[in-house]
Amino acid sequence: MITSKQNQKFKYWMRLKQKKYRDEYKRFLIYGEHQIEKAKELNLIDEIIREDIDISKDLMKDLQQTETSFSVIAVSEFPKLNVKTNKVLILDDVQDPKNVGALIRSAAAFGFLEVYASFKTADYYNEKTIRAAKGSLFDVALKRGNITDYIKTLKLDGYKIYGADAHEKNSVSVDHEKIALVLGNEGRGLNDKTKALCNSFVNIKTENVESLNVSIAGSILMYLWSVKW
């Protein structure tokens, strides 16, 4: 059992709490039996860390990232799902990891099986993202990069690009087979470069409030597409 903070394995686990090391090692920490079982099914688990068996109680506290304490933690590889889907979700600088996690969950539920995030979008493997995704992190293909280039590639492949914007005219063609839904930053919405690449815009009519939280709006829009609007 590991009891020292100077232990090299413990130091490695602690580094995985930081995005730069998660990206370097292509590994992240997952907490609790449900999440771990999901990763096990996909053969992604490197090792399981059990309190009072593999590590002392005090050191396990150091590995926690939330107020909720877990007695079992695992080191998992990044999910490797690669799918071809006609419905894609694009996140244009969505910064709150809880929003990103909720959107991943909704994307899995409504058939948007590829999620593509800009470099400034919250990390997929942030603990808050993982908790909000409720296991759906393993059900969709997660990608990250330059979304301007990505949208251009999608358009060449026949996708129609819809930007979610509360201030633009709603224009939806329900008969188009290949679509990408783009959701913008919580404060400023879509970037100008992104908007310029959109074929059309979509929004949700509301009363008494100007707009909805991005995760709620995105979930509603994905649901509407799942039932052909």
PDB file of C-alpha atoms in Angstrom:
ATOM      1  CA  MET A   1       0.000   0.000   0.000  1.00  0.00           C
ATOM      2  CA  ILE A   2       1.293   3.454  -0.957  1.00  0.00           C
ATOM      3  CA  THR A   3       1.607   5.828   2.015  1.00  0.00           C
ATOM      4  CA  SER A   4       4.160   8.403   0.822  1.00  0.00           C
ATOM      5  CA  LYS A   5       3.545  11.463  -1.353  1.00  0.00           C
ATOM      6  CA  GLN A   6       7.033  10.911  -2.760  1.00  0.00           C
ATOM      7  CA  ASN A   7       5.987   7.631  -4.345  1.00  0.00           C
ATOM      8  CA  GLN A   8       6.430   7.916  -8.137  1.00  0.00           C
ATOM      9  CA  LYS A   9       3.140   6.219  -8.942  1.00  0.00           C
ATOM     10  CA  PHE A  10       1.272   8.573  -6.612  1.00  0.00           C
ATOM     11  CA  LYS A  11       2.967  11.554  -8.255  1.00  0.00           C
ATOM     12  CA  TYR A  12       1.832  10.246 -11.651  1.00  0.00           C
ATOM     13  CA  TRP A  13      -1.762   9.934 -10.442  1.00  0.00           C
ATOM     14  CA  MET A  14      -1.656  13.473  -9.048  1.00  0.00           C
ATOM     15  CA  ARG A  15      -0.392  14.832 -12.364  1.00  0.00           C
ATOM     16  CA  LEU A  16      -3.475  13.393 -14.057  1.00  0.00           C
ATOM     17  CA  LYS A  17      -5.553  16.009 -12.219  1.00  0.00           C
ATOM     18  CA  GLN A  18      -4.048  18.565 -14.623  1.00  0.00           C
ATOM     19  CA  LYS A  19      -5.093  18.900 -18.266  1.00  0.00           C
ATOM     20  CA  LYS A  20      -1.567  19.237 -19.660  1.00  0.00           C
ATOM     21  CA  TYR A  21      -0.566  15.875 -18.208  1.00  0.00           C
ATOM     22  CA  ARG A  22      -3.820  14.223 -19.236  1.00  0.00           C
ATOM     23  CA  ASP A  23      -3.122  15.328 -22.777  1.00  0.00           C
ATOM     24  CA  GLU A  24       0.499  14.170 -22.554  1.00  0.00           C
ATOM     25  CA  TYR A  25      -0.273  10.706 -21.202  1.00  0.00           C
ATOM     26  CA  LYS A  26      -3.666  10.284 -22.927  1.00  0.00           C
ATOM     27  CA  ARG A  27      -4.972   9.145 -19.558  1.00  0.00           C
ATOM     28  CA  PHE A  28      -7.417  10.515 -16.985  1.00  0.00           C
ATOM     29  CA  LEU A  29      -8.839   9.678 -13.557  1.00  0.00           C
ATOM     30  CA  ILE A  30     -12.359   8.342 -13.197  1.00  0.00           C
ATOM     31  CA  TYR A  31     -14.222   8.061  -9.925  1.00  0.00           C
ATOM     32  CA  GLY A  32     -16.786   5.597  -8.637  1.00  0.00           C
ATOM     33  CA  GLU A  33     -17.896   2.105  -9.594  1.00  0.00           C
ATOM     34  CA  HIS A  34     -20.381   3.079 -12.337  1.00  0.00           C
ATOM     35  CA  GLN A  35     -17.869   5.079 -14.353  1.00  0.00           C
ATOM     36  CA  ILE A  36     -15.173   2.468 -13.851  1.00  0.00           C
ATOM     37  CA  GLU A  37     -17.424  -0.379 -15.026  1.00  0.00           C
ATOM     38  CA  LYS A  38     -18.204   1.586 -18.192  1.00  0.00           C
ATOM     39  CA  ALA A  39     -14.495   2.006 -18.932  1.00  0.00           C
ATOM     40  CA  LYS A  40     -13.843  -1.651 -18.097  1.00  0.00           C
ATOM     41  CA  GLU A  41     -16.330  -2.764 -20.738  1.00  0.00           C
ATOM     42  CA  LEU A  42     -14.219  -0.952 -23.324  1.00  0.00           C
ATOM     43  CA  ASN A  43     -10.882  -2.282 -21.980  1.00  0.00           C
ATOM     44  CA  LEU A  44      -9.650   1.217 -21.200  1.00  0.00           C
ATOM     45  CA  ILE A  45      -8.616   0.766 -17.569  1.00  0.00           C
ATOM     46  CA  ASP A  46      -4.883   0.845 -16.799  1.00  0.00           C
ATOM     47  CA  GLU A  47      -5.195   0.376 -13.068  1.00  0.00           C
ATOM     48  CA  ILE A  48      -7.661   0.628 -10.198  1.00  0.00           C
ATOM     49  CA  ILE A  49      -6.790   2.467  -6.971  1.00  0.00           C
ATOM     50  CA  ARG A  50      -8.589   1.292  -3.818  1.00  0.00           C
ATOM     51  CA  GLU A  51      -8.492   3.135  -0.530  1.00  0.00           C
ATOM     52  CA  ASP A  52      -6.759   1.206   2.283  1.00  0.00           C
ATOM     53  CA  ILE A  53      -5.678  -1.470  -0.200  1.00  0.00           C
ATOM     54  CA  ASP A  54      -3.572   0.281  -2.844  1.00  0.00           C
ATOM     55  CA  ILE A  55      -3.259   3.667  -1.191  1.00  0.00           C
ATOM     56  CA  SER A  56      -3.682   5.175   2.264  1.00  0.00           C
ATOM     57  CA  LYS A  57      -6.811   7.097   3.215  1.00  0.00           C
ATOM     58  CA  ASP A  58      -4.866  10.370   3.500  1.00  0.00           C
ATOM     59  CA  LEU A  59      -3.370  10.043   0.015  1.00  0.00           C
ATOM     60  CA  MET A  60      -6.749   9.063  -1.440  1.00  0.00           C
ATOM     61  CA  LYS A  61      -8.071  12.395  -0.137  1.00  0.00           C
ATOM     62  CA  ASP A  62      -5.381  14.165  -2.175  1.00  0.00           C
ATOM     63  CA  LEU A  63      -6.586  12.449  -5.347  1.00  0.00           C
ATOM     64  CA  GLN A  64     -10.186  13.605  -4.887  1.00  0.00           C
ATOM     65  CA  GLN A  65     -11.395  16.485  -7.066  1.00  0.00           C
ATOM     66  CA  THR A  66     -14.872  17.084  -5.636  1.00  0.00           C
ATOM     67  CA  GLU A  67     -16.608  17.353  -2.281  1.00  0.00           C
ATOM     68  CA  THR A  68     -17.932  13.840  -2.820  1.00  0.00           C
ATOM     69  CA  SER A  69     -15.285  11.373  -1.734  1.00  0.00           C
ATOM     70  CA  PHE A  70     -14.753   8.095  -3.611  1.00  0.00           C
ATOM     71  CA  SER A  71     -13.044   5.011  -2.227  1.00  0.00           C
ATOM     72  CA  VAL A  72     -12.271   3.664  -5.713  1.00  0.00           C
ATOM     73  CA  ILE A  73     -10.514   5.565  -8.515  1.00  0.00           C
ATOM     74  CA  ALA A  74      -9.196   4.263 -11.828  1.00  0.00           C
ATOM     75  CA  VAL A  75      -6.704   5.415 -14.424  1.00  0.00           C
ATOM     76  CA  SER A  76      -8.300   5.170 -17.858  1.00  0.00           C
ATOM     77  CA  GLU A  77      -7.079   5.676 -21.388  1.00  0.00           C
ATOM     78  CA  PHE A  78      -8.900   8.304 -23.430  1.00  0.00           C
ATOM     79  CA  PRO A  79     -11.927   6.761 -25.171  1.00  0.00           C
ATOM     80  CA  LYS A  80     -11.109   5.694 -28.730  1.00  0.00           C
ATOM     81  CA  LEU A  81     -14.562   5.511 -30.306  1.00  0.00           C
ATOM     82  CA  ASN A  82     -14.473   6.385 -33.992  1.00  0.00           C
ATOM     83  CA  VAL A  83     -17.814   6.512 -35.752  1.00  0.00           C
ATOM     84  CA  LYS A  84     -19.294   7.812 -38.970  1.00  0.00           C
ATOM     85  CA  THR A  85     -22.406   9.780 -38.141  1.00  0.00           C
ATOM     86  CA  ASN A  86     -24.766  12.070 -40.031  1.00  0.00           C
ATOM     87  CA  LYS A  87     -25.319  14.235 -36.943  1.00  0.00           C
ATOM     88  CA  VAL A  88     -22.361  16.090 -35.441  1.00  0.00           C
ATOM     89  CA  LEU A  89     -22.195  18.431 -32.443  1.00  0.00           C
ATOM     90  CA  ILE A  90     -19.597  21.227 -32.535  1.00  0.00           C
ATOM     91  CA  LEU A  91     -18.679  23.236 -29.426  1.00  0.00           C
ATOM     92  CA  ASP A  92     -17.355  26.716 -30.178  1.00  0.00           C
ATOM     93  CA  ASP A  93     -15.576  27.819 -26.960  1.00  0.00           C
ATOM     94  CA  VAL A  94     -18.117  26.397 -24.493  1.00  0.00           C
ATOM     95  CA  GLN A  95     -16.228  27.072 -21.283  1.00  0.00           C
ATOM     96  CA  ASP A  96     -18.176  25.515 -18.408  1.00  0.00           C
ATOM     97  CA  PRO A  97     -17.177  21.841 -18.026  1.00  0.00           C
ATOM     98  CA  LYS A  98     -20.617  21.047 -16.568  1.00  0.00           C
ATOM     99  CA  ASN A  99     -22.220  22.344 -19.768  1.00  0.00           C
ATOM    100  CA  VAL A 100     -19.827  20.304 -21.885  1.00  0.00           C
ATOM    101  CA  GLY A 101     -20.590  17.163 -19.894  1.00  0.00           C
ATOM    102  CA  ALA A 102     -24.350  17.682 -20.113  1.00  0.00           C
ATOM    103  CA  LEU A 103     -24.093  18.248 -23.868  1.00  0.00           C
ATOM    104  CA  ILE A 104     -22.066  15.054 -24.333  1.00  0.00           C
ATOM    105  CA  ARG A 105     -24.782  13.154 -22.486  1.00  0.00           C
ATOM    106  CA  SER A 106     -27.509  14.658 -24.673  1.00  0.00           C
ATOM    107  CA  ALA A 107     -25.452  14.041 -27.817  1.00  0.00           C
ATOM    108  CA  ALA A 108     -25.263  10.353 -26.927  1.00  0.00           C
ATOM    109  CA  ALA A 109     -28.985  10.248 -26.174  1.00  0.00           C
ATOM    110  CA  PHE A 110     -30.075  11.874 -29.430  1.00  0.00           C
ATOM    111  CA  GLY A 111     -27.676  10.312 -31.918  1.00  0.00           C
ATOM    112  CA  PHE A 112     -25.074  13.078 -32.301  1.00  0.00           C
ATOM    113  CA  LEU A 113     -22.319  10.503 -32.030  1.00  0.00           C
ATOM    114  CA  GLU A 114     -19.411  12.790 -32.860  1.00  0.00           C
ATOM    115  CA  VAL A 115     -18.575  15.797 -30.697  1.00  0.00           C
ATOM    116  CA  TYR A 116     -15.924  18.220 -31.905  1.00  0.00           C
ATOM    117  CA  ALA A 117     -14.614  20.934 -29.573  1.00  0.00           C
ATOM    118  CA  SER A 118     -12.563  24.051 -30.201  1.00  0.00           C
ATOM    119  CA  PHE A 119      -9.255  24.424 -28.384  1.00  0.00           C
ATOM    120  CA  LYS A 120     -10.848  26.887 -25.921  1.00  0.00           C
ATOM    121  CA  THR A 121     -13.752  24.598 -25.042  1.00  0.00           C
ATOM    122  CA  ALA A 122     -13.578  23.027 -21.566  1.00  0.00           C
ATOM    123  CA  ASP A 123     -11.612  19.800 -21.274  1.00  0.00           C
ATOM    124  CA  TYR A 124     -13.533  16.584 -21.937  1.00  0.00           C
ATOM    125  CA  TYR A 125     -11.662  14.921 -19.065  1.00  0.00           C
ATOM    126  CA  ASN A 126     -12.192  17.582 -16.426  1.00  0.00           C
ATOM    127  CA  GLU A 127     -13.812  15.871 -13.426  1.00  0.00           C
ATOM    128  CA  LYS A 128     -16.869  18.179 -13.673  1.00  0.00           C
ATOM    129  CA  THR A 129     -17.290  17.250 -17.333  1.00  0.00           C
ATOM    130  CA  ILE A 130     -17.030  13.552 -16.541  1.00  0.00           C
ATOM    131  CA  ARG A 131     -19.617  13.744 -13.759  1.00  0.00           C
ATOM    132  CA  ALA A 132     -22.080  15.730 -15.876  1.00  0.00           C
ATOM    133  CA  ALA A 133     -21.692  13.307 -18.780  1.00  0.00           C
ATOM    134  CA  LYS A 134     -22.835  10.401 -16.541  1.00  0.00           C
ATOM    135  CA  GLY A 135     -20.867   7.769 -18.445  1.00  0.00           C
ATOM    136  CA  SER A 136     -21.730   9.071 -21.931  1.00  0.00           C
ATOM    137  CA  LEU A 137     -18.100  10.095 -22.396  1.00  0.00           C
ATOM    138  CA  PHE A 138     -17.559   6.550 -23.631  1.00  0.00           C
ATOM    139  CA  ASP A 139     -20.527   6.542 -26.046  1.00  0.00           C
ATOM    140  CA  VAL A 140     -19.517   9.264 -28.517  1.00  0.00           C
ATOM    141  CA  ALA A 141     -16.411  10.071 -30.558  1.00  0.00           C
ATOM    142  CA  LEU A 142     -14.702  13.007 -28.852  1.00  0.00           C
ATOM    143  CA  LYS A 143     -12.445  15.202 -30.978  1.00  0.00           C
ATOM    144  CA  ARG A 144     -10.759  18.582 -30.567  1.00  0.00           C
ATOM    145  CA  GLY A 145      -9.072  21.000 -32.944  1.00  0.00           C
ATOM    146  CA  ASN A 146      -9.508  24.002 -35.192  1.00  0.00           C
ATOM    147  CA  ILE A 147     -13.250  24.149 -35.758  1.00  0.00           C
ATOM    148  CA  THR A 148     -12.945  26.501 -38.728  1.00  0.00           C
ATOM    149  CA  ASP A 149     -10.974  23.881 -40.640  1.00  0.00           C
ATOM    150  CA  TYR A 150     -13.256  21.134 -39.369  1.00  0.00           C
ATOM    151  CA  ILE A 151     -16.442  22.887 -40.515  1.00  0.00           C
ATOM    152  CA  LYS A 152     -14.933  23.453 -43.950  1.00  0.00           C
ATOM    153  CA  THR A 153     -14.157  19.731 -44.163  1.00  0.00           C
ATOM    154  CA  LEU A 154     -17.707  18.833 -43.139  1.00  0.00           C
ATOM    155  CA  LYS A 155     -19.169  21.138 -45.791  1.00  0.00           C
ATOM    156  CA  LEU A 156     -17.046  19.501 -48.470  1.00  0.00           C
ATOM    157  CA  ASP A 157     -18.455  16.185 -47.257  1.00  0.00           C
ATOM    158  CA  GLY A 158     -22.018  17.375 -47.758  1.00  0.00           C
ATOM    159  CA  TYR A 159     -22.946  18.444 -44.244  1.00  0.00           C
ATOM    160  CA  LYS A 160     -25.198  21.455 -43.662  1.00  0.00           C
ATOM    161  CA  ILE A 161     -23.972  23.619 -40.791  1.00  0.00           C
ATOM    162  CA  TYR A 162     -26.499  25.095 -38.352  1.00  0.00           C
ATOM    163  CA  GLY A 163     -25.419  27.656 -35.790  1.00  0.00           C
ATOM    164  CA  ALA A 164     -27.475  28.103 -32.627  1.00  0.00           C
ATOM    165  CA  ASP A 165     -28.079  31.831 -32.256  1.00  0.00           C
ATOM    166  CA  ALA A 166     -30.950  33.456 -30.366  1.00  0.00           C
ATOM    167  CA  HIS A 167     -30.703  36.616 -32.475  1.00  0.00           C
ATOM    168  CA  GLU A 168     -30.692  35.138 -35.977  1.00  0.00           C
ATOM    169  CA  LYS A 169     -33.666  34.054 -38.073  1.00  0.00           C
ATOM    170  CA  ASN A 170     -34.585  30.409 -37.501  1.00  0.00           C
ATOM    171  CA  SER A 171     -34.231  28.434 -40.737  1.00  0.00           C
ATOM    172  CA  VAL A 172     -34.267  24.635 -40.595  1.00  0.00           C
ATOM    173  CA  SER A 173     -34.453  22.185 -43.473  1.00  0.00           C
ATOM    174  CA  VAL A 174     -35.621  18.933 -41.898  1.00  0.00           C
ATOM    175  CA  ASP A 175     -35.000  16.852 -44.982  1.00  0.00           C
ATOM    176  CA  HIS A 176     -31.219  17.360 -45.014  1.00  0.00           C
ATOM    177  CA  GLU A 177     -29.532  14.093 -44.079  1.00  0.00           C
ATOM    178  CA  LYS A 178     -26.113  15.331 -42.906  1.00  0.00           C
ATOM    179  CA  ILE A 179     -26.113  18.117 -40.349  1.00  0.00           C
ATOM    180  CA  ALA A 180     -23.773  19.703 -37.821  1.00  0.00           C
ATOM    181  CA  LEU A 181     -25.095  21.764 -34.911  1.00  0.00           C
ATOM    182  CA  VAL A 182     -22.729  24.458 -33.622  1.00  0.00           C
ATOM    183  CA  LEU A 183     -23.127  25.828 -30.095  1.00  0.00           C
ATOM    184  CA  GLY A 184     -21.309  28.930 -28.945  1.00  0.00           C
ATOM    185  CA  ASN A 185     -19.767  30.384 -25.811  1.00  0.00           C
ATOM    186  CA  GLU A 186     -22.033  30.962 -22.794  1.00  0.00           C
ATOM    187  CA  GLY A 187     -21.478  34.714 -22.863  1.00  0.00           C
ATOM    188  CA  ARG A 188     -20.823  35.862 -26.418  1.00  0.00           C
ATOM    189  CA  GLY A 189     -22.307  33.037 -28.454  1.00  0.00           C
ATOM    190  CA  LEU A 190     -20.740  31.959 -31.725  1.00  0.00           C
ATOM    191  CA  ASN A 191     -17.471  33.445 -32.943  1.00  0.00           C
ATOM    192  CA  ASP A 192     -17.746  35.627 -36.046  1.00  0.00           C
ATOM    193  CA  LYS A 193     -15.589  33.243 -38.102  1.00  0.00           C
ATOM    194  CA  THR A 194     -17.840  30.376 -37.120  1.00  0.00           C
ATOM    195  CA  LYS A 195     -21.020  32.288 -37.964  1.00  0.00           C
ATOM    196  CA  ALA A 196     -19.658  33.119 -41.399  1.00  0.00           C
ATOM    197  CA  LEU A 197     -19.363  29.385 -42.152  1.00  0.00           C
ATOM    198  CA  CYS A 198     -22.894  28.456 -41.076  1.00  0.00           C
ATOM    199  CA  ASN A 199     -25.455  27.639 -43.761  1.00  0.00           C
ATOM    200  CA  SER A 200     -28.370  28.554 -41.502  1.00  0.00           C
ATOM    201  CA  PHE A 201     -29.232  29.375 -37.922  1.00  0.00           C
ATOM    202  CA  VAL A 202     -31.559  27.840 -35.356  1.00  0.00           C
ATOM    203  CA  ASN A 203     -32.994  29.037 -32.081  1.00  0.00           C
ATOM    204  CA  ILE A 204     -35.731  28.258 -29.601  1.00  0.00           C
ATOM    205  CA  LYS A 205     -38.651  30.595 -29.081  1.00  0.00           C
ATOM    206  CA  THR A 206     -38.884  31.565 -25.414  1.00  0.00           C
ATOM    207  CA  GLU A 207     -41.133  33.675 -23.219  1.00  0.00           C
ATOM    208  CA  ASN A 208     -39.975  35.906 -20.364  1.00  0.00           C
ATOM    209  CA  VAL A 209     -36.296  35.039 -20.877  1.00  0.00           C
ATOM    210  CA  GLU A 210     -34.045  36.118 -23.716  1.00  0.00           C
ATOM    211  CA  SER A 211     -32.184  32.821 -24.081  1.00  0.00           C
ATOM    212  CA  LEU A 212     -31.535  29.447 -22.475  1.00  0.00           C
ATOM    213  CA  ASN A 213     -28.396  27.959 -20.966  1.00  0.00           C
ATOM    214  CA  VAL A 214     -26.287  26.460 -23.752  1.00  0.00           C
ATOM    215  CA  SER A 215     -26.593  22.887 -22.455  1.00  0.00           C
ATOM    216  CA  ILE A 216     -30.388  23.151 -22.218  1.00  0.00           C
ATOM    217  CA  ALA A 217     -30.753  24.825 -25.611  1.00  0.00           C
ATOM    218  CA  GLY A 218     -28.377  22.373 -27.258  1.00  0.00           C
ATOM    219  CA  SER A 219     -30.195  19.406 -25.754  1.00  0.00           C
ATOM    220  CA  ILE A 220     -33.569  20.653 -26.982  1.00  0.00           C
ATOM    221  CA  LEU A 221     -32.227  21.256 -30.481  1.00  0.00           C
ATOM    222  CA  MET A 222     -30.626  17.823 -30.650  1.00  0.00           C
ATOM    223  CA  TYR A 223     -33.862  16.231 -29.479  1.00  0.00           C
ATOM    224  CA  LEU A 224     -35.847  18.088 -32.129  1.00  0.00           C
ATOM    225  CA  TRP A 225     -33.483  16.819 -34.810  1.00  0.00           C
ATOM    226  CA  SER A 226     -33.737  13.284 -33.454  1.00  0.00           C
ATOM    227  CA  VAL A 227     -37.493  13.381 -34.119  1.00  0.00           C
ATOM    228  CA  LYS A 228     -37.032  15.220 -37.450  1.00  0.00           C
ATOM    229  CA  TRP A 229     -38.030  18.607 -36.030  1.00  0.00           C
TER     230      TRP A 229
END
